[in-house]
Amino acid sequence: MATAVTFTNKPEELFVDKHVKYIQSLDTRKDELEYWLTEHLRLNGVYWGLTALHLLGRPDALPRDETIKFVQSCQHENGGFGAHPSHDAHLLYTLSAIQILAMIDALDAVDTEACAAYVAGLQKPSGVFAGDEWGEEDTRFVYTALQTLKILNKLDRVDVEKAVDFVLRCQNYDGGFGVVPGAESHSGQIFTCVGVLSMTNNLDRMTPASRDQLAGWLAQRQLPNGGLNGRPEKLEDVCYSWWVLSSLAMLGKLHWIDQNKLVGWILSCQDEVRGGLADRKGDAVDVFHTVFGLAGLSLVGWGGLKEVDPIYCMPVETTKRLFGPK
Amino acid sequence: MASYSSEEEEEEELDYTNDPVWADVTPLPQDDGHNPLAQIAYSPEYTIAMSYLRAIMAANDHSPRVLNLTSDIIGMNAAHYTVWGYRFKTLMSLDRSQTLEDEKIGWSWRQELEWVQSIAKRYEKNYQIWHHRQLIIDHLDDPTGERAVTGEMFALDSKNYHVWTYRQWLVQRFQLFDEEELAATASLLEEDVRNNSAWNHRYFIVLGRLGEAGPEEGVVERESELAKEAISKAPQNPSAWNYLKAVLRKGGIELATLKPFCESFAPILSPDEIKSSHALDILSEIYDEAGDSVKAEKALELLASKFDPVRKNYWRYRRRLLGSKPTPASDTPTIQATA
Ligand SMILES: [Zn+2]
């Protein structure tokens, strides 16, 4: 399936039309095994593609009715959503389903009451959420649970304070956050933890010194070539343009990294012929790295892209409609 | 157990259409409004197995053959989370009816764990595997051999986040805060002094679960010596510096005691001899606390201009903080033009 990628040698240009075409093409690749092997991610994939299209200013590039129908078909009797009709419900796909519907203003198309009950049922006595019936616990699931409920305006269904306490227990000696208390700091987990604190107006539960230490750790993720990594001593990767940048944005410290260098590095990961972005130059493009590369560019104010909300990873147009202006 | 070979298992193909084991099952093709022919044209094996899975799940079948079917699918697509869940449900159901360890089905928890490990080695990035393993070990209530299993994984990638998460769960669940765990982190750090995962784990086992009481005597000294030795080997390694600072904080020891150590890596009056930006960073704090604002400023200016210019805004912010410890200075972004 590895189609040759033509990386751009013009890292000052964003190939908007190519990226739109690339995302539109994803649902027509049913003759490729890859399409079937990624079925367990389909609802995430629709969310990634749709968010990218919104940021590119082409919100109507996917057929709205079909999108709604597909999301509806993924809801289970228990209220949660699976990645695909034949896959079990899980918080990761439940949030994607609700985000998709929020972006296209169609939340009334599904049973939101059942959905909120499903999410609330996954909170554990410690405040954390399990991802599904199998009980895996992770700060990612606290984020997905709370954002889902916040969009549905049903945060009162869970114990927000306990969830926040759990998240705070995951902060490490280096300032970062991990998957559970004691687990190594990781930029992806930091995004979810800072996201929880931001969306519940609890950022001040961290001391100013601790916020600075965290932002300093995040700024350390920038490598000399401009790219960002997820942990010390790891390779740079386009998706961290989102996890690291959005966290810095929530902390008000975007300017602590060299944004121009990062922009050039992200742009160099574009396929200028078929569209899409790769995790780094030399690898195959995919929709995951495409949306997070674009979202990163949007955060640093790249002209021509719609503004993205660092807390919710949806267009600001959507979050304003949902939550009112900040 | 000795004759079990995961490689053989991989080669073995299931023949759903001819094997009598599957004769009573009518496969359910994909039905989501798409044309199922396209996928069949591409990968018959995966498509056939999936259509049998749909039929089996629809019938809520948890007979031993489910183990073969799910291992076949996982071998082709380890990230298929629903299949893992269904497999675990089946194992538990066989366990309850006491058929699991029965010779007739030829499968035991031990074999399951070995098979899981063979899949883990093939799909290092997969995390469903580790949660599956956790569910089993939790059920068996016995961690024997599990540290060795994670050790094998660290030999392939000593920073594998999923494996570390599992290892911490193991330590927590079975209270393995012991000498073996300490030695394991020491040897991983010996191999790679920059392994942040190993530093983090060491903190977890040595200092992470302490309450108000604080560390036992000698522990802070031992741990700071370890960090200092590591820093001498690699002065630009942030993990060891972070660990050192954290150990001192936990032990209630003032940062100022590090002054000579830091100055040996960052003599600010001879910038050409500076070997560590992290030493400069700590020195700026130490000088500031001591009221020596000239030296503190010098250290931060060296960071902004020479040793870490990519983060110059951060270092300038730190400069504005000097002498004002309790309340942070205002931090208005300086303009950074993008297209
Ligand atoms: Zn990535």
XYZ file of C-alpha atoms and ligand atoms in Angstrom:
666
model
C 0.000 0.000 0.000
C 2.996 2.255 0.346
C 2.441 4.667 -2.503
C 5.408 6.839 -3.319
C 5.294 10.156 -1.494
C 6.613 13.303 -3.135
C 7.777 15.554 -0.350
C 7.722 19.195 -1.158
C 10.924 21.120 -1.571
C 8.959 24.325 -1.061
C 8.526 24.416 2.707
C 6.901 27.845 2.542
C 3.707 26.800 0.794
C 0.605 24.966 2.080
C -1.059 22.829 -0.595
C -4.658 23.404 0.480
C -6.451 21.914 -2.541
C -4.228 18.830 -2.532
C -4.995 18.173 1.123
C -8.737 18.533 0.536
C -8.557 16.043 -2.347
C -6.468 13.654 -0.274
C -9.031 13.601 2.552
C -11.929 13.192 0.134
C -10.151 10.243 -1.459
C -9.856 8.317 1.829
C -13.344 6.869 1.731
C -12.962 5.671 -1.850
C -9.970 3.402 -1.221
C -11.924 0.276 -0.519
C -9.769 -1.765 -2.861
C -6.831 -1.314 -0.498
C -6.311 -3.686 2.437
C -5.238 -0.721 4.558
C -8.809 0.583 4.434
C -10.133 -2.600 6.019
C -7.307 -2.961 8.486
C -8.070 0.506 9.879
C -11.779 -0.119 10.363
C -11.213 -0.105 14.141
C -10.289 3.591 13.780
C -12.971 4.641 11.292
C -14.922 7.049 13.469
C -11.676 8.699 14.639
C -10.701 8.881 10.965
C -13.888 10.705 10.044
C -13.293 13.165 12.885
C -9.674 13.747 11.796
C -10.690 14.236 8.170
C -13.637 16.492 8.952
C -11.621 18.676 11.346
C -8.894 19.043 8.727
C -11.473 20.065 6.117
C -13.004 22.629 8.467
C -9.573 24.121 9.168
C -8.876 24.192 5.429
C -12.079 26.195 4.988
C -13.909 23.382 3.175
C -16.434 22.164 5.790
C -18.807 20.843 3.125
C -16.270 18.637 1.357
C -17.715 15.477 2.967
C -21.399 14.629 2.359
C -23.277 15.752 5.523
C -26.163 13.234 5.355
C -23.865 10.243 4.870
C -21.677 11.420 7.731
C -24.663 11.666 10.081
C -25.944 8.259 8.993
C -22.578 6.653 9.613
C -22.250 8.203 13.083
C -25.763 7.039 13.958
C -24.921 3.506 12.838
C -21.986 3.407 15.303
C -24.077 4.102 18.424
C -24.657 1.053 20.620
C -27.637 0.300 22.785
C -25.595 1.263 25.836
C -25.310 4.796 24.409
C -21.602 4.657 23.561
C -20.096 4.633 20.077
C -17.808 2.073 18.436
C -15.293 2.855 15.713
C -17.604 1.180 13.239
C -20.992 -0.565 13.502
C -19.328 -3.954 14.092
C -16.932 -2.682 16.792
C -17.550 -2.315 20.522
C -18.321 1.024 22.174
C -15.349 2.930 23.579
C -14.831 6.456 24.919
C -12.297 7.279 22.196
C -14.937 6.819 19.487
C -17.724 8.281 21.572
C -15.919 11.618 21.717
C -15.183 11.502 17.984
C -18.865 10.862 17.242
C -19.970 13.811 19.368
C -17.263 16.096 17.945
C -18.279 15.215 14.388
C -21.918 15.989 15.112
C -20.966 19.186 16.953
C -18.950 20.418 13.977
C -21.799 19.838 11.518
C -24.417 21.050 14.041
C -26.315 17.761 14.173
C -26.159 16.717 17.828
C -29.880 15.983 17.833
C -29.306 13.117 15.378
C -28.326 10.695 18.174
C -29.502 9.760 21.656
C -27.382 12.166 23.711
C -29.026 11.203 26.998
C -27.959 7.563 26.560
C -24.521 8.733 25.478
C -24.065 10.798 28.645
C -25.206 7.855 30.762
C -22.637 5.604 29.037
C -19.833 8.087 29.733
C -20.897 8.645 33.343
C -20.977 4.879 33.915
C -17.259 4.655 33.159
C -16.075 6.918 35.993
C -14.209 5.035 38.741
C -14.106 5.860 42.472
C -10.639 7.423 42.042
C -12.133 9.962 39.615
C -10.485 8.458 36.534
C -12.480 7.056 33.627
C -12.108 3.609 32.076
C -12.030 3.566 28.272
C -14.666 0.856 28.004
C -16.085 -2.149 29.809
C -12.572 -3.692 30.057
C -11.492 -1.094 32.532
C -8.281 0.310 31.099
C -7.594 3.609 32.919
C -5.836 6.524 31.314
C -5.819 10.330 31.561
C -6.824 10.288 27.872
C -10.157 8.850 28.917
C -10.713 11.584 31.496
C -10.308 14.079 28.669
C -12.550 12.235 26.233
C -15.238 11.752 28.884
C -15.270 15.350 30.064
C -15.156 16.867 26.591
C -18.031 14.632 25.460
C -20.151 15.716 28.404
C -19.150 19.348 28.072
C -20.310 19.411 24.432
C -23.570 17.752 25.483
C -23.897 20.248 28.348
C -24.164 17.337 30.784
C -21.007 17.685 32.892
C -23.201 17.458 35.975
C -23.565 13.714 35.327
C -20.076 13.045 36.733
C -17.821 14.079 39.606
C -15.710 16.713 37.858
C -13.759 17.604 40.984
C -12.611 14.025 41.508
C -11.641 13.747 37.851
C -9.564 16.908 38.190
C -7.944 15.595 41.383
C -6.975 12.417 39.548
C -5.417 14.391 36.711
C -3.418 16.495 39.161
C -2.066 13.324 40.780
C -0.566 12.433 37.381
C 1.800 15.416 37.362
C 5.421 14.313 37.631
C 8.588 15.709 39.179
C 9.631 17.073 35.784
C 6.383 19.061 35.436
C 4.776 16.817 32.807
C 1.863 14.387 33.037
C 1.585 10.676 32.280
C -1.098 8.112 31.651
C -1.688 7.314 35.356
C -0.002 8.546 38.584
C 3.716 7.758 38.395
C 3.790 7.117 34.635
C 6.381 8.941 32.544
C 5.578 12.403 31.185
C 4.385 12.296 27.594
C 3.245 15.216 25.417
C 0.065 13.458 24.306
C -0.976 12.846 27.907
C -0.039 16.416 28.808
C -2.447 17.689 26.162
C -5.268 15.658 27.695
C -4.453 16.709 31.276
C -4.013 20.400 30.523
C -7.162 20.105 28.393
C -9.153 18.767 31.353
C -7.844 21.529 33.627
C -8.609 24.177 30.976
C -12.105 23.065 30.054
C -13.093 22.921 33.732
C -11.375 26.253 34.573
C -8.911 24.561 36.902
C -5.533 25.566 35.432
C -4.887 27.546 38.610
C -4.898 24.297 40.611
C -1.289 24.135 39.397
C 0.959 26.736 41.039
C 2.456 29.389 38.734
C 5.875 27.775 39.261
C 4.521 24.379 38.327
C 2.829 25.776 35.204
C 6.136 27.379 34.225
C 7.996 24.127 34.814
C 5.490 22.292 32.612
C 5.668 24.888 29.844
C 9.457 24.799 30.082
C 9.402 21.011 29.652
C 7.118 21.409 26.629
C 9.397 24.041 25.093
C 12.285 21.578 25.514
C 10.499 19.319 23.023
C 11.673 21.487 20.120
C 14.690 20.050 18.334
C 17.297 22.007 16.395
C 15.526 21.244 13.065
C 12.371 22.951 14.399
C 10.257 19.793 14.860
C 8.795 18.725 18.203
C 9.113 15.371 19.960
C 6.872 13.726 22.561
C 9.426 12.784 25.211
C 13.137 13.439 25.803
C 15.453 11.649 23.374
C 12.668 10.677 20.950
C 12.312 11.580 17.284
C 10.356 14.625 16.152
C 6.896 13.893 14.744
C 4.246 16.087 13.086
C 1.496 15.004 15.498
C 3.424 16.571 18.392
C 3.016 19.879 16.610
C -0.462 19.553 18.035
C 0.029 17.893 21.438
C 2.885 20.190 22.452
C 1.654 23.392 20.819
C -1.929 23.144 22.044
C -0.656 22.598 25.605
C 1.645 25.606 25.325
C -1.273 27.622 23.917
C -3.509 26.657 26.850
C -0.711 27.730 29.205
C -0.261 31.001 27.282
C 3.327 30.149 26.326
C 3.235 29.492 22.578
C 6.026 32.007 22.115
C 8.455 29.907 24.147
C 9.344 27.913 21.046
C 10.618 29.063 17.670
C 7.389 29.083 15.669
C 8.925 29.980 12.316
C 11.264 27.018 12.495
C 8.392 24.708 13.404
C 6.230 25.970 10.533
C 8.990 25.278 8.005
C 9.457 21.801 9.436
C 5.719 20.930 9.305
C 5.408 22.213 5.743
C 8.328 20.035 4.672
C 6.287 16.946 5.644
C 3.624 17.580 2.957
C 3.137 15.380 -0.082
C 2.841 18.020 -2.785
C 1.441 15.656 -5.412
C -1.199 13.545 -3.631
C -1.732 15.787 -0.606
C -1.571 14.873 3.075
C 1.168 15.094 5.694
C 3.432 12.380 7.090
C 4.768 12.009 10.653
C 8.102 13.109 9.224
C 9.728 13.495 5.856
C 10.309 10.109 4.247
C 7.278 8.267 5.662
C 3.808 7.651 4.189
C 1.137 10.326 4.702
C -1.988 9.595 6.762
C -5.058 11.515 7.887
C -3.965 11.539 11.558
C -0.760 13.447 10.860
C -2.551 15.572 8.266
C -5.047 16.998 10.741
C -2.559 17.499 13.566
C -0.042 19.166 11.248
C -2.745 21.532 9.998
C -4.036 22.175 13.531
C -0.499 23.047 14.609
C -0.126 25.479 11.712
C -3.489 27.010 12.615
C -2.407 27.543 16.239
C 0.591 29.620 15.187
C -1.676 31.660 12.927
C -0.824 30.356 9.479
C -2.772 32.525 7.015
C -5.587 30.838 5.140
C -6.388 28.297 7.848
C -9.379 28.607 10.160
C -8.597 29.147 13.826
C -8.460 25.960 15.932
C -9.436 25.768 19.603
C -6.456 24.376 21.566
C -8.660 22.844 24.256
C -11.124 20.945 22.081
C -9.268 20.425 18.782
C -12.229 21.725 16.813
C -12.627 24.961 14.862
C -13.151 28.011 17.087
C -16.307 28.644 15.037
C -17.709 25.422 16.488
C -16.614 25.941 20.093
C -17.963 29.523 20.026
C -21.320 28.229 18.852
C -21.282 25.568 21.601
C -19.854 27.433 24.553
C -20.174 31.123 23.627
C -17.202 33.483 23.185
C -14.331 33.122 25.653
C 5.319 -25.557 26.955
C 8.829 -26.251 25.704
C 7.681 -27.426 22.302
C 5.402 -24.473 21.794
C 6.608 -22.274 18.981
C 4.985 -19.001 18.085
C 6.570 -19.069 14.637
C 4.808 -22.315 13.780
C 1.576 -20.840 15.002
C 1.919 -17.907 12.629
C 2.346 -20.114 9.600
C -0.655 -22.260 10.345
C -3.591 -21.093 8.228
C -7.145 -21.749 9.245
C -9.332 -23.308 6.583
C -12.753 -22.056 7.581
C -14.598 -23.348 4.532
C -13.361 -26.952 4.693
C -12.579 -27.586 8.349
C -15.566 -29.365 9.981
C -15.037 -27.238 13.121
C -16.609 -24.320 11.260
C -19.237 -26.225 9.260
C -22.171 -25.002 11.368
C -21.244 -21.321 11.016
C -22.657 -19.215 8.187
C -20.207 -16.353 7.675
C -21.719 -12.851 7.859
C -20.297 -10.516 5.232
C -19.645 -6.839 5.938
C -22.868 -4.889 5.761
C -22.447 -1.162 6.106
C -23.893 -0.174 2.768
C -20.571 -0.588 0.993
C -19.890 -3.028 -1.760
C -18.338 -6.085 -0.090
C -16.818 -7.305 -3.341
C -14.035 -4.754 -3.277
C -12.577 -6.073 -0.041
C -12.898 -9.704 -1.063
C -10.946 -8.902 -4.177
C -8.164 -7.593 -2.030
C -7.623 -9.809 0.982
C -9.586 -13.028 1.024
C -8.016 -14.319 4.256
C -8.809 -11.267 6.356
C -12.287 -10.860 4.900
C -13.223 -14.495 5.436
C -11.971 -14.517 9.021
C -13.888 -11.320 9.759
C -17.105 -12.709 8.345
C -16.762 -15.758 10.620
C -16.093 -13.466 13.578
C -19.286 -11.506 12.909
C -21.277 -14.746 12.821
C -19.637 -16.065 15.995
C -20.220 -12.807 17.876
C -23.824 -12.612 16.702
C -24.389 -16.108 18.133
C -22.531 -15.203 21.356
C -20.386 -18.293 20.796
C -17.569 -18.707 23.342
C -16.431 -22.212 22.442
C -12.721 -23.101 22.205
C -12.651 -22.509 18.441
C -13.016 -18.772 19.155
C -9.383 -18.852 20.339
C -8.199 -20.000 16.915
C -10.387 -17.500 15.102
C -9.359 -14.514 17.210
C -5.657 -15.390 17.114
C -5.943 -15.649 13.339
C -7.441 -12.146 13.124
C -5.091 -10.624 15.699
C -2.171 -12.074 13.747
C -3.363 -10.028 10.759
C -4.539 -6.951 12.686
C -3.435 -6.668 16.311
C -5.146 -3.302 16.819
C -8.645 -4.723 16.370
C -9.758 -3.919 19.938
C -13.138 -5.664 19.720
C -11.453 -8.983 18.908
C -9.225 -8.724 21.999
C -12.253 -8.113 24.191
C -14.113 -11.030 22.690
C -11.095 -13.289 23.150
C -10.792 -12.371 26.810
C -14.483 -12.980 27.362
C -14.069 -16.415 25.785
C -11.025 -17.265 27.917
C -12.908 -16.347 31.068
C -15.905 -18.357 30.011
C -13.701 -21.422 29.348
C -11.974 -20.818 32.652
C -15.282 -20.776 34.523
C -16.402 -24.046 32.946
C -12.944 -25.478 33.709
C -12.323 -26.453 30.100
C -9.385 -24.078 29.689
C -6.712 -26.255 31.257
C -8.344 -29.398 29.887
C -6.051 -31.351 27.565
C -8.769 -31.677 24.965
C -8.642 -28.044 23.948
C -4.865 -27.878 24.251
C -4.727 -24.353 25.590
C -3.822 -22.968 28.993
C -3.277 -19.569 30.570
C 0.475 -20.188 30.279
C 0.151 -20.795 26.561
C -2.025 -17.739 26.235
C 0.657 -15.607 27.903
C 3.370 -16.994 25.649
C 1.257 -16.373 22.588
C 0.556 -12.801 23.761
C 4.278 -12.203 24.137
C 4.958 -13.440 20.606
C 2.347 -10.979 19.301
C 3.798 -8.184 21.457
C 7.189 -8.684 19.845
C 5.658 -8.487 16.381
C 3.564 -5.402 17.128
C 5.662 -3.320 19.477
C 3.469 -0.232 19.146
C 0.265 -2.033 20.046
C -1.286 -1.412 23.457
C -4.320 -3.693 23.439
C -1.870 -6.553 23.984
C -0.682 -5.102 27.287
C -4.110 -4.507 28.643
C -5.052 -8.083 27.716
C -1.992 -9.305 29.594
C -2.870 -7.137 32.574
C -6.388 -8.573 32.726
C -4.979 -12.113 32.714
C -2.285 -11.539 35.345
C -4.780 -9.728 37.525
C -7.126 -12.699 37.230
C -4.364 -15.268 37.905
C -3.123 -13.121 40.795
C 0.467 -14.208 40.154
C 3.266 -12.029 38.733
C 5.814 -14.855 38.359
C 7.955 -14.313 35.269
C 6.270 -11.066 34.319
C 9.254 -8.846 34.999
C 11.310 -11.026 32.667
C 8.645 -10.614 29.992
C 8.874 -6.817 30.161
C 12.661 -7.145 30.270
C 12.553 -8.949 26.915
C 10.539 -6.062 25.512
C 12.983 -3.478 26.876
C 15.748 -5.307 25.036
C 13.881 -4.396 21.823
C 12.905 -0.863 22.892
C 13.860 0.344 26.332
C 11.456 3.322 26.099
C 8.290 1.479 25.049
C 5.580 3.471 26.833
C 2.985 0.681 26.909
C 5.433 -1.801 28.396
C 6.519 0.698 31.049
C 2.893 1.365 31.945
C 2.351 -2.356 32.331
C 5.523 -2.707 34.421
C 4.356 0.044 36.781
C 0.978 -1.587 37.107
C 2.747 -4.848 37.988
C 4.911 -3.178 40.637
C 1.905 -1.438 42.133
C -0.450 -4.420 41.981
C 2.002 -6.896 43.552
C 3.979 -4.395 45.661
C 7.281 -5.103 43.945
C 9.100 -2.037 45.275
C 12.184 -4.155 45.910
C 15.874 -4.690 45.252
C 15.208 -6.505 41.979
C 13.316 -3.496 40.664
C 16.072 -1.150 41.782
C 18.713 -3.285 40.064
C 16.649 -3.440 36.884
C 16.496 0.351 36.549
C 20.173 0.646 37.407
C 21.121 -1.738 34.642
C 18.899 -0.010 32.073
C 20.517 3.300 33.016
C 23.906 1.676 32.759
C 23.067 0.756 29.156
C 21.597 4.133 28.272
C 22.033 6.978 30.689
C 19.561 9.067 28.640
C 16.664 6.663 29.095
C 14.013 8.989 30.551
C 11.588 6.097 31.063
C 14.076 4.339 33.332
C 14.732 7.516 35.337
C 11.002 8.004 35.742
C 10.544 4.426 36.881
C 13.379 4.759 39.354
C 11.691 7.794 40.859
C 8.437 5.841 40.987
C 9.937 2.965 42.951
C 12.315 4.933 45.181
C 10.508 8.177 45.928
C 7.130 8.147 44.232
C 4.992 6.516 46.889
C 6.428 8.195 49.957
C 3.988 10.032 52.156
C 4.839 12.901 54.479
C 7.581 10.857 56.133
C 10.146 11.483 53.389
C 12.906 9.160 52.185
C 14.864 6.851 54.478
C 18.346 7.783 55.550
C 20.958 7.428 52.871
C 18.491 7.220 50.022
C 18.804 10.845 48.962
C 22.605 10.624 49.022
C 22.605 7.366 47.047
C 20.202 8.699 44.422
C 21.878 12.055 43.984
C 25.235 10.294 43.568
C 23.677 8.137 40.856
C 22.365 11.209 39.050
C 25.642 13.069 39.414
C 27.589 10.164 37.984
C 25.182 10.046 35.047
C 25.587 13.779 34.497
C 29.353 13.415 34.434
C 28.959 10.900 31.615
C 26.488 13.077 29.666
C 26.292 16.663 30.924
C 23.616 17.630 28.391
C 21.158 14.902 29.478
C 17.991 16.602 30.841
C 16.641 13.397 32.438
C 19.460 13.075 34.954
C 19.326 16.787 35.856
C 15.558 16.621 36.383
C 16.035 13.559 38.561
C 18.744 15.226 40.607
C 16.593 18.286 41.277
C 13.598 16.135 42.185
C 15.616 13.994 44.611
C 16.936 17.056 46.425
C 13.468 18.582 46.625
C 12.062 15.354 48.041
C 14.876 15.202 50.578
C 14.362 18.839 51.597
C 17.909 19.738 50.530
C 18.581 23.227 49.211
C 19.427 23.702 45.576
C 22.348 25.898 46.631
C 24.290 22.792 47.677
C 24.636 22.010 43.975
C 26.529 25.203 43.243
C 30.077 23.758 42.968
C 28.801 20.769 41.006
C 26.964 22.993 38.502
C 29.831 25.456 38.222
C 32.129 22.611 37.209
C 29.951 22.172 34.096
C 29.168 25.826 33.506
C 31.809 28.347 34.583
C 29.951 31.491 33.503
C 33.099 33.569 33.404
C 34.623 31.237 30.799
C 31.727 30.607 28.379
C 33.904 28.533 26.062
C 34.227 25.881 28.754
C 30.484 25.517 29.373
C 29.364 21.936 28.807
C 25.750 21.969 29.997
C 22.824 24.328 29.455
C 21.007 22.535 32.288
C 23.777 23.478 34.716
C 23.431 27.095 33.596
C 19.691 26.889 34.153
C 20.084 25.671 37.753
C 22.882 28.136 38.439
C 20.627 31.026 37.467
C 18.216 29.870 40.177
C 20.956 29.414 42.749
C 22.481 32.848 42.048
C 19.045 34.439 42.154
C 18.196 32.866 45.504
C 21.527 34.108 46.846
C 20.706 37.628 45.662
C 23.471 37.652 43.034
C 21.383 39.098 40.219
C 24.369 39.955 38.021
C 25.489 36.342 37.776
C 21.921 35.078 37.479
C 21.315 37.409 34.547
C 24.569 36.396 32.941
C 23.603 32.718 33.082
C 20.203 33.351 31.494
C 21.662 35.631 28.855
C 24.159 32.934 27.883
C 21.250 30.506 27.479
C 19.195 32.914 25.342
C 22.028 34.012 23.108
C 24.400 31.090 22.891
C 23.443 27.781 24.439
C 19.711 27.483 23.755
C 18.623 30.289 21.412
C 15.655 28.321 20.068
C 13.932 29.029 23.419
C 15.204 32.601 23.844
C 11.729 33.886 24.789
C 11.611 31.397 27.632
C 15.001 32.442 28.961
C 14.067 36.135 28.695
C 10.912 35.433 30.655
C 13.036 33.788 33.310
C 15.211 36.906 33.360
C 12.170 39.058 34.060
C 11.298 36.734 36.949
C 14.631 37.327 38.702
C 14.319 38.701 42.202
C 10.539 38.273 42.186
C 10.179 34.640 43.195
C 6.667 34.623 44.715
C 4.786 36.376 41.887
C 5.576 35.612 38.268
C 6.381 38.503 35.948
C 4.037 39.387 33.131
C 4.815 37.407 30.024
C 3.501 39.094 26.942
C 4.463 37.288 23.778
C 6.967 39.025 21.555
C 5.796 39.071 17.970
C 6.692 36.085 15.876
C 5.713 36.499 12.269
C 4.409 33.536 10.388
C 3.141 33.656 6.814
Zn 2.841 10.922 15.158
